[in-house]
PDB file of C-alpha atoms in Angstrom:
ATOM      1  CA  MET R   1     -97.368  11.612 -18.345  1.00 41.00           C
ATOM      2  CA  CYS R   2     -95.064  12.485 -15.450  1.00 43.00           C
ATOM      3  CA  GLU R   3     -93.800   8.951 -14.922  1.00 49.00           C
ATOM      4  CA  PRO R   4     -91.823   8.741 -18.225  1.00 54.00           C
ATOM      5  CA  ILE R   5     -90.291  12.153 -17.606  1.00 46.00           C
ATOM      6  CA  SER R   6     -89.151  11.272 -14.086  1.00 46.00           C
ATOM      7  CA  ALA R   7     -87.836   7.898 -15.268  1.00 47.00           C
ATOM      8  CA  THR R   8     -85.906   9.555 -18.038  1.00 52.00           C
ATOM      9  CA  ILE R   9     -84.416  12.062 -15.593  1.00 46.00           C
ATOM     10  CA  GLY R  10     -83.454   9.303 -13.237  1.00 46.00           C
ATOM     11  CA  VAL R  11     -81.809   7.251 -15.978  1.00 48.00           C
ATOM     12  CA  LEU R  12     -79.862  10.244 -17.242  1.00 45.00           C
ATOM     13  CA  THR R  13     -78.736  11.047 -13.722  1.00 52.00           C
ATOM     14  CA  ALA R  14     -77.652   7.501 -13.185  1.00 47.00           C
ATOM     15  CA  VAL R  15     -75.807   7.363 -16.509  1.00 49.00           C
ATOM     16  CA  GLY R  16     -74.030  10.664 -15.802  1.00 50.00           C
ATOM     17  CA  GLY R  17     -72.923   9.567 -12.372  1.00 51.00           C
ATOM     18  CA  GLY R  18     -71.754   6.240 -13.745  1.00 52.00           C
ATOM     19  CA  MET R  19     -69.633   7.905 -16.440  1.00 57.00           C
ATOM     20  CA  GLN R  20     -68.187  10.287 -13.896  1.00 60.00           C
ATOM     21  CA  ALA R  21     -67.302   7.291 -11.687  1.00 54.00           C
ATOM     22  CA  ILE R  22     -65.723   5.437 -14.594  1.00 63.00           C
ATOM     23  CA  GLY R  23     -63.797   8.562 -15.613  1.00 61.00           C
ATOM     24  CA  GLN R  24     -62.399   9.038 -12.119  1.00 67.00           C
ATOM     25  CA  HIS R  25     -61.474   5.325 -11.937  1.00 56.00           C
ATOM     26  CA  GLN R  26     -59.627   5.480 -15.202  1.00 66.00           C
ATOM     27  CA  GLN R  27     -57.888   8.648 -14.208  1.00 71.00           C
ATOM     28  CA  GLN R  28     -56.696   7.168 -10.937  1.00 67.00           C
ATOM     29  CA  GLN R  29     -55.457   4.029 -12.753  1.00 69.00           C
ATOM     30  CA  ALA R  30     -53.514   6.200 -15.226  1.00 71.00           C
ATOM     31  CA  ALA R  31     -51.923   8.211 -12.399  1.00 70.00           C
ATOM     32  CA  VAL R  32     -50.850   5.063 -10.571  1.00 70.00           C
ATOM     33  CA  ALA R  33     -49.474   3.464 -13.745  1.00 77.00           C
ATOM     34  CA  ARG R  34     -47.491   6.634 -14.542  1.00 81.00           C
ATOM     35  CA  SER R  35     -46.084   6.773 -10.951  1.00 77.00           C
ATOM     36  CA  ASN R  36     -45.049   3.112 -11.194  1.00 78.00           C
ATOM     37  CA  ALA R  37     -43.430   3.649 -14.605  1.00 83.00           C
ATOM     38  CA  ILE R  38     -41.420   6.635 -13.311  1.00 83.00           C
ATOM     39  CA  ALA R  39     -40.320   4.672 -10.248  1.00 81.00           C
ATOM     40  CA  GLN R  40     -39.192   1.718 -12.433  1.00 85.00           C
ATOM     41  CA  GLN R  41     -37.278   4.031 -14.806  1.00 88.00           C
ATOM     42  CA  GLN R  42     -35.454   5.714 -11.840  1.00 88.00           C
ATOM     43  CA  TYR R  43     -34.650   2.212 -10.412  1.00 84.00           C
ATOM     44  CA  GLN R  44     -33.148   1.142 -13.759  1.00 87.00           C
ATOM     45  CA  ARG R  45     -31.096   4.353 -13.970  1.00 89.00           C
ATOM     46  CA  ASP R  46     -29.840   3.839 -10.385  1.00 86.00           C
ATOM     47  CA  LEU R  47     -28.837   0.272 -11.356  1.00 85.00           C
ATOM     48  CA  GLN R  48     -26.898   1.544 -14.383  1.00 89.00           C
ATOM     49  CA  ILE R  49     -25.192   4.202 -12.313  1.00 89.00           C
ATOM     50  CA  ALA R  50     -24.131   1.631  -9.657  1.00 87.00           C
ATOM     51  CA  ALA R  51     -22.853  -0.763 -12.365  1.00 88.00           C
ATOM     52  CA  GLN R  52     -20.832   2.025 -14.005  1.00 90.00           C
ATOM     53  CA  ARG R  53     -19.450   3.138 -10.655  1.00 88.00           C
ATOM     54  CA  ASP R  54     -18.286  -0.481  -9.976  1.00 88.00           C
ATOM     55  CA  ARG R  55     -16.689  -0.712 -13.394  1.00 90.00           C
ATOM     56  CA  VAL R  56     -14.697   2.513 -12.738  1.00 91.00           C
ATOM     57  CA  LYS R  57     -13.651   1.166  -9.377  1.00 88.00           C
ATOM     58  CA  GLN R  58     -12.451  -2.050 -10.877  1.00 90.00           C
ATOM     59  CA  GLN R  59     -10.537  -0.305 -13.672  1.00 91.00           C
ATOM     60  CA  THR R  60      -8.887   1.919 -11.073  1.00 90.00           C
ATOM     61  CA  TYR R  61      -8.027  -1.043  -8.877  1.00 89.00           C
ATOM     62  CA  GLN R  62      -6.456  -2.898 -11.864  1.00 91.00           C
ATOM     63  CA  ALA R  63      -4.392   0.131 -12.707  1.00 92.00           C
ATOM     64  CA  GLU R  64      -3.273   0.439  -9.039  1.00 90.00           C
ATOM     65  CA  LEU R  65      -2.333  -3.248  -9.055  1.00 91.00           C
ATOM     66  CA  LYS R  66      -0.124  -2.731 -12.094  1.00 92.00           C
ATOM     67  CA  ALA R  67       1.505   0.260 -10.601  1.00 91.00           C
ATOM     68  CA  ASP R  68       2.078  -1.588  -7.333  1.00 91.00           C
ATOM     69  CA  THR R  69       3.751  -4.546  -9.197  1.00 92.00           C
ATOM     70  CA  ALA R  70       5.947  -2.094 -11.127  1.00 93.00           C
ATOM     71  CA  ALA R  71       6.905  -0.334  -7.919  1.00 92.00           C
ATOM     72  CA  LYS R  72       7.846  -3.613  -6.184  1.00 92.00           C
ATOM     73  CA  ASN R  73       9.893  -4.798  -9.177  1.00 94.00           C
ATOM     74  CA  ALA R  74      11.740  -1.451  -9.051  1.00 94.00           C
ATOM     75  CA  TYR R  75      12.162  -1.878  -5.246  1.00 93.00           C
ATOM     76  CA  TYR R  76      13.719  -5.399  -5.635  1.00 94.00           C
ATOM     77  CA  ALA R  77      15.958  -4.135  -8.490  1.00 95.00           C
ATOM     78  CA  GLN R  78      17.131  -1.251  -6.270  1.00 94.00           C
ATOM     79  CA  LEU R  79      17.926  -3.778  -3.484  1.00 95.00           C
ATOM     80  CA  THR R  80      19.995  -5.775  -5.954  1.00 95.00           C
ATOM     81  CA  ALA R  81      21.868  -2.642  -7.054  1.00 95.00           C
ATOM     82  CA  ASN R  82      22.480  -1.572  -3.466  1.00 94.00           C
ATOM     83  CA  GLN R  83      23.830  -5.045  -2.654  1.00 94.00           C
ATOM     84  CA  ALA R  84      26.104  -4.945  -5.694  1.00 95.00           C
ATOM     85  CA  GLU R  85      27.427  -1.511  -4.747  1.00 94.00           C
ATOM     86  CA  ALA R  86      28.021  -2.557  -1.160  1.00 95.00           C
ATOM     87  CA  THR R  87      29.828  -5.729  -2.321  1.00 94.00           C
ATOM     88  CA  ARG R  88      32.025  -3.610  -4.655  1.00 94.00           C
ATOM     89  CA  ALA R  89      32.769  -1.097  -1.904  1.00 94.00           C
ATOM     90  CA  LEU R  90      33.621  -3.825   0.608  1.00 92.00           C
ATOM     91  CA  ALA R  91      35.930  -5.538  -1.877  1.00 94.00           C
ATOM     92  CA  SER R  92      37.653  -2.168  -2.520  1.00 93.00           C
ATOM     93  CA  ALA R  93      38.116  -1.693   1.264  1.00 92.00           C
ATOM     94  CA  ASN R  94      39.507  -5.199   1.623  1.00 92.00           C
ATOM     95  CA  ASN R  95      41.888  -4.605  -1.291  1.00 92.00           C
ATOM     96  CA  LYS R  96      43.133  -1.377   0.350  1.00 90.00           C
ATOM     97  CA  LEU R  97      43.808  -3.189   3.569  1.00 88.00           C
ATOM     98  CA  GLU R  98      45.506  -6.036   1.744  1.00 90.00           C
ATOM     99  CA  GLU R  99      47.764  -3.561  -0.019  1.00 88.00           C
ATOM    100  CA  LYS R 100      48.715  -2.086   3.381  1.00 86.00           C
ATOM    101  CA  ARG R 101      49.525  -5.545   4.687  1.00 86.00           C
ATOM    102  CA  THR R 102      51.588  -6.356   1.623  1.00 87.00           C
ATOM    103  CA  ALA R 103      53.515  -3.085   1.855  1.00 84.00           C
ATOM    104  CA  SER R 104      54.101  -3.651   5.560  1.00 81.00           C
ATOM    105  CA  ALA R 105      55.338  -7.205   4.904  1.00 82.00           C
ATOM    106  CA  PHE R 106      57.872  -5.886   2.322  1.00 80.00           C
ATOM    107  CA  SER R 107      58.894  -3.139   4.694  1.00 78.00           C
ATOM    108  CA  VAL R 108      59.515  -5.652   7.506  1.00 76.00           C
ATOM    109  CA  GLN R 109      61.700  -7.770   5.180  1.00 78.00           C
ATOM    110  CA  ARG R 110      63.729  -4.716   4.122  1.00 76.00           C
ATOM    111  CA  ASN R 111      64.262  -3.526   7.650  1.00 73.00           C
ATOM    112  CA  MET R 112      65.229  -6.990   8.815  1.00 72.00           C
ATOM    113  CA  ALA R 113      67.654  -7.285   5.974  1.00 72.00           C
ATOM    114  CA  ALA R 114      69.124  -3.879   6.740  1.00 70.00           C
ATOM    115  CA  ALA R 115      69.431  -4.813  10.387  1.00 68.00           C
ATOM    116  CA  ILE R 116      71.187  -8.103   9.555  1.00 71.00           C
ATOM    117  CA  GLN R 117      73.462  -6.298   7.178  1.00 70.00           C
ATOM    118  CA  ALA R 118      74.368  -3.712   9.795  1.00 64.00           C
ATOM    119  CA  GLN R 119      75.131  -6.365  12.360  1.00 63.00           C
ATOM    120  CA  GLY R 120      77.165  -8.244   9.859  1.00 65.00           C
ATOM    121  CA  GLN R 121      79.273  -5.237   9.051  1.00 62.00           C
ATOM    122  CA  VAL R 122      79.948  -4.696  12.744  1.00 58.00           C
ATOM    123  CA  LEU R 123      80.929  -8.338  13.249  1.00 60.00           C
ATOM    124  CA  SER R 124      83.000  -8.405  10.083  1.00 62.00           C
ATOM    125  CA  THR R 125      85.501  -5.953  11.509  1.00 60.00           C
ATOM    126  CA  GLY R 126      86.716  -8.618  13.952  1.00 55.00           C
ATOM    127  CA  LYS R 127      86.959  -6.060  16.664  1.00 55.00           C
ATOM    128  CA  ALA R 128      85.416  -6.444  20.065  1.00 51.00           C
ATOM    129  CA  GLY R 129      84.772  -3.634  22.353  1.00 52.00           C
ATOM    130  CA  GLN R 130      82.171  -1.344  23.688  1.00 55.00           C
ATOM    131  CA  SER R 131      81.757   0.671  20.489  1.00 58.00           C
ATOM    132  CA  GLN R 132      81.036  -2.438  18.421  1.00 55.00           C
ATOM    133  CA  LEU R 133      78.514  -3.670  20.989  1.00 56.00           C
ATOM    134  CA  LEU R 134      76.813  -0.306  21.012  1.00 58.00           C
ATOM    135  CA  ALA R 135      76.645  -0.345  17.220  1.00 57.00           C
ATOM    136  CA  ALA R 136      75.009  -3.742  17.201  1.00 57.00           C
ATOM    137  CA  LEU R 137      72.489  -2.718  19.910  1.00 62.00           C
ATOM    138  CA  ASP R 138      71.753   0.500  17.932  1.00 64.00           C
ATOM    139  CA  ALA R 139      70.915  -1.595  14.809  1.00 61.00           C
ATOM    140  CA  GLU R 140      68.572  -3.795  16.895  1.00 68.00           C
ATOM    141  CA  ARG R 141      66.963  -0.801  18.529  1.00 73.00           C
ATOM    142  CA  THR R 142      66.396   0.826  15.055  1.00 71.00           C
ATOM    143  CA  LEU R 143      64.832  -2.423  13.852  1.00 67.00           C
ATOM    144  CA  GLY R 144      62.515  -2.437  16.931  1.00 73.00           C
ATOM    145  CA  PHE R 145      61.357   1.148  16.238  1.00 76.00           C
ATOM    146  CA  GLU R 146      60.711   0.403  12.633  1.00 76.00           C
ATOM    147  CA  MET R 147      58.794  -2.843  13.425  1.00 78.00           C
ATOM    148  CA  ALA R 148      56.690  -0.953  15.986  1.00 82.00           C
ATOM    149  CA  GLU R 149      55.936   1.728  13.379  1.00 82.00           C
ATOM    150  CA  ILE R 150      54.902  -0.893  10.885  1.00 79.00           C
ATOM    151  CA  GLU R 151      52.665  -2.621  13.464  1.00 85.00           C
ATOM    152  CA  GLN R 152      51.009   0.679  14.444  1.00 86.00           C
ATOM    153  CA  THR R 153      50.510   1.444  10.665  1.00 85.00           C
ATOM    154  CA  LEU R 154      48.773  -1.917  10.205  1.00 86.00           C
ATOM    155  CA  TYR R 155      46.640  -1.374  13.314  1.00 88.00           C
ATOM    156  CA  ASP R 156      45.529   1.995  11.980  1.00 88.00           C
ATOM    157  CA  ALA R 157      44.817   0.492   8.559  1.00 87.00           C
ATOM    158  CA  ARG R 158      42.711  -2.279  10.078  1.00 89.00           C
ATOM    159  CA  ARG R 159      40.828   0.223  12.225  1.00 91.00           C
ATOM    160  CA  ALA R 160      40.168   2.553   9.287  1.00 90.00           C
ATOM    161  CA  SER R 161      39.124  -0.372   7.095  1.00 90.00           C
ATOM    162  CA  GLY R 162      36.621  -1.501   9.779  1.00 91.00           C
ATOM    163  CA  ILE R 163      35.124   1.995   9.963  1.00 93.00           C
ATOM    164  CA  GLU R 164      34.951   2.200   6.215  1.00 92.00           C
ATOM    165  CA  LYS R 165      33.145  -1.159   5.989  1.00 92.00           C
ATOM    166  CA  GLU R 166      30.688  -0.115   8.686  1.00 93.00           C
ATOM    167  CA  GLY R 167      29.935   3.027   6.751  1.00 94.00           C
ATOM    168  CA  ILE R 168      29.369   1.009   3.599  1.00 93.00           C
ATOM    169  CA  LEU R 169      26.888  -1.266   5.385  1.00 93.00           C
ATOM    170  CA  LEU R 170      25.099   1.735   6.896  1.00 95.00           C
ATOM    171  CA  ASP R 171      24.813   3.339   3.514  1.00 94.00           C
ATOM    172  CA  GLN R 172      23.357   0.144   2.095  1.00 93.00           C
ATOM    173  CA  HIS R 173      20.880  -0.023   4.906  1.00 94.00           C
ATOM    174  CA  SER R 174      19.894   3.688   4.341  1.00 94.00           C
ATOM    175  CA  ALA R 175      19.472   3.063   0.579  1.00 93.00           C
ATOM    176  CA  ASN R 176      17.305   0.014   1.285  1.00 94.00           C
ATOM    177  CA  THR R 177      15.212   1.896   3.748  1.00 94.00           C
ATOM    178  CA  ALA R 178      14.721   4.816   1.262  1.00 93.00           C
ATOM    179  CA  ALA R 179      13.639   2.285  -1.423  1.00 92.00           C
ATOM    180  CA  TRP R 180      11.135   0.769   0.955  1.00 92.00           C
ATOM    181  CA  ASN R 181       9.732   4.150   2.016  1.00 91.00           C
ATOM    182  CA  GLY R 182       9.278   4.961  -1.672  1.00 89.00           C
ATOM    183  CA  LEU R 183       6.834   2.036  -2.156  1.00 87.00           C
ATOM    184  CA  PRO R 184       3.253   3.037  -2.530  1.00 85.00           C
ATOM    185  CA  ALA R 185       0.580   1.715  -0.215  1.00 84.00           C
ATOM    186  CA  ALA R 186      -0.855  -1.654  -1.357  1.00 83.00           C
ATOM    187  CA  PRO R 187      -4.166  -1.066  -3.180  1.00 83.00           C
ATOM    188  CA  LEU R 188      -7.315  -2.305  -1.477  1.00 82.00           C
ATOM    189  CA  ALA R 189      -9.857  -4.289  -3.407  1.00 82.00           C
ATOM    190  CA  PRO R 190     -12.934  -2.112  -4.113  1.00 81.00           C
ATOM    191  CA  GLU R 191     -16.198  -2.884  -2.396  1.00 81.00           C
ATOM    192  CA  ALA R 192     -19.381  -3.206  -4.541  1.00 79.00           C
ATOM    193  CA  SER R 193     -21.730  -0.261  -4.581  1.00 78.00           C
ATOM    194  CA  PHE R 194     -24.963  -0.480  -2.674  1.00 79.00           C
ATOM    195  CA  LEU R 195     -27.735  -1.419  -5.016  1.00 76.00           C
ATOM    196  CA  PRO R 196     -30.847   0.807  -5.148  1.00 77.00           C
ATOM    197  CA  VAL R 197     -33.932  -0.355  -3.358  1.00 78.00           C
ATOM    198  CA  LYS R 198     -36.396  -1.899  -5.866  1.00 79.00           C
ATOM    199  CA  PRO R 199     -39.573   0.119  -5.919  1.00 78.00           C
ATOM    200  CA  ILE R 200     -42.776  -1.442  -4.698  1.00 77.00           C
ATOM    201  CA  LYS R 201     -45.449  -1.298  -7.359  1.00 73.00           C
ATOM    202  CA  ALA R 202     -48.384   0.841  -6.290  1.00 65.00           C
ATOM    203  CA  SER R 203     -51.799  -0.711  -6.637  1.00 65.00           C
ATOM    204  CA  GLY R 204     -54.464   1.097  -8.646  1.00 58.00           C
ATOM    205  CA  PRO R 205     -58.070   1.787  -7.581  1.00 58.00           C
ATOM    206  CA  SER R 206     -60.047  -1.303  -6.725  1.00 53.00           C
ATOM    207  CA  GLY R 207     -62.721  -2.600  -9.079  1.00 53.00           C
ATOM    208  CA  LEU R 208     -65.038  -2.953  -6.091  1.00 49.00           C
ATOM    209  CA  ALA R 209     -64.734   0.751  -5.545  1.00 52.00           C
ATOM    210  CA  LEU R 210     -65.797   1.326  -9.167  1.00 46.00           C
ATOM    211  CA  ALA R 211     -68.734  -1.034  -8.739  1.00 51.00           C
ATOM    212  CA  GLY R 212     -69.703   0.758  -5.520  1.00 50.00           C
ATOM    213  CA  ASN R 213     -69.558   4.110  -7.307  1.00 52.00           C
ATOM    214  CA  LEU R 214     -71.740   2.812 -10.149  1.00 48.00           C
ATOM    215  CA  ILE R 215     -74.249   1.497  -7.687  1.00 54.00           C
ATOM    216  CA  SER R 216     -74.146   4.800  -5.863  1.00 55.00           C
ATOM    217  CA  ALA R 217     -74.766   6.579  -9.200  1.00 50.00           C
ATOM    218  CA  GLY R 218     -77.746   4.300  -9.918  1.00 50.00           C
ATOM    219  CA  VAL R 219     -79.230   4.971  -6.530  1.00 46.00           C
ATOM    220  CA  SER R 220     -78.689   8.712  -7.048  1.00 53.00           C
ATOM    221  CA  GLY R 221     -80.480   8.415 -10.432  1.00 47.00           C
ATOM    222  CA  VAL R 222     -83.491   6.651  -8.904  1.00 48.00           C
ATOM    223  CA  SER R 223     -83.605   9.186  -6.090  1.00 53.00           C
ATOM    224  CA  ALA R 224     -83.456  12.040  -8.575  1.00 49.00           C
ATOM    225  CA  GLY R 225     -86.277  10.498 -10.660  1.00 47.00           C
ATOM    226  CA  MET R 226     -88.469   9.999  -7.581  1.00 46.00           C
ATOM    227  CA  SER R 227     -87.849  13.571  -6.467  1.00 53.00           C
ATOM    228  CA  MET R 228     -88.740  14.937  -9.901  1.00 45.00           C
ATOM    229  CA  GLU R 229     -91.912  12.851  -9.941  1.00 45.00           C
ATOM    230  CA  SER R 230     -92.920  14.142  -6.555  1.00 49.00           C
ATOM    231  CA  SER R 231     -92.373  17.719  -7.652  1.00 48.00           C
ATOM    232  CA  ILE R 232     -94.390  17.352 -10.821  1.00 42.00           C
ATOM    233  CA  TYR R 233     -97.213  15.679  -8.813  1.00 42.00           C
ATOM    234  CA  ASN R 234     -97.285  18.564  -6.338  1.00 46.00           C
ATOM    235  CA  ILE R 235     -97.448  21.130  -9.180  1.00 43.00           C
ATOM    236  CA  SER R 236    -100.337  19.216 -10.814  1.00 46.00           C
ATOM    237  CA  GLN R 237    -102.374  19.252  -7.586  1.00 48.00           C
ATOM    238  CA  ARG R 238    -102.355  22.940  -7.217  1.00 46.00           C
ATOM    239  CA  PRO R 239    -105.777  24.705  -7.803  1.00 49.00           C
TER     240      PRO R 239
END
């Protein structure tokens, strides 16, 4: 009578232990699967964030390239304008100097004509003497003074023209330098973002571990049955 009872208890103990082992195994599998799913989702989000960051970098770089091209076009246009202004100013300075030369040439002709006329008037009197000689020398001296004044005026005009032209070239250089300093720094090509590290898939509990737990549950059931059978036998032998 006691053998069926002990066997039943052993079977129930074994079944209960096996169900507990299977439940723990499934719970561990679910936890590992959930952890892997969360890690994969985070990896995909990190990939999307890196891709979006690179798109923004590329858009910014393209905008900077357009701005840089526009700035350089404006710079070369400014250089052209500076050259045109310098050329105009130099031409104006040359014209002023040429006007001085022309005026001096006409002044020389007028003074020489006046001197020749004065000498002619002295000689036309037909008189010879110290007074006539002094008058002729005075006319020559006056012409010499006037020619020296004209030459000095031309020298001063050439000197002033040279200084003016030098100032024009310096102004052009300053304007070109200011235009160069106004250029923005050349944009640098963006570097790709670092990609996130791909997660390593965690392994779930081994099937061998489950088998071992089931065997252990079976052994525990047999042991429980044998223990129950021994206890019942001891009770039955009491007087």
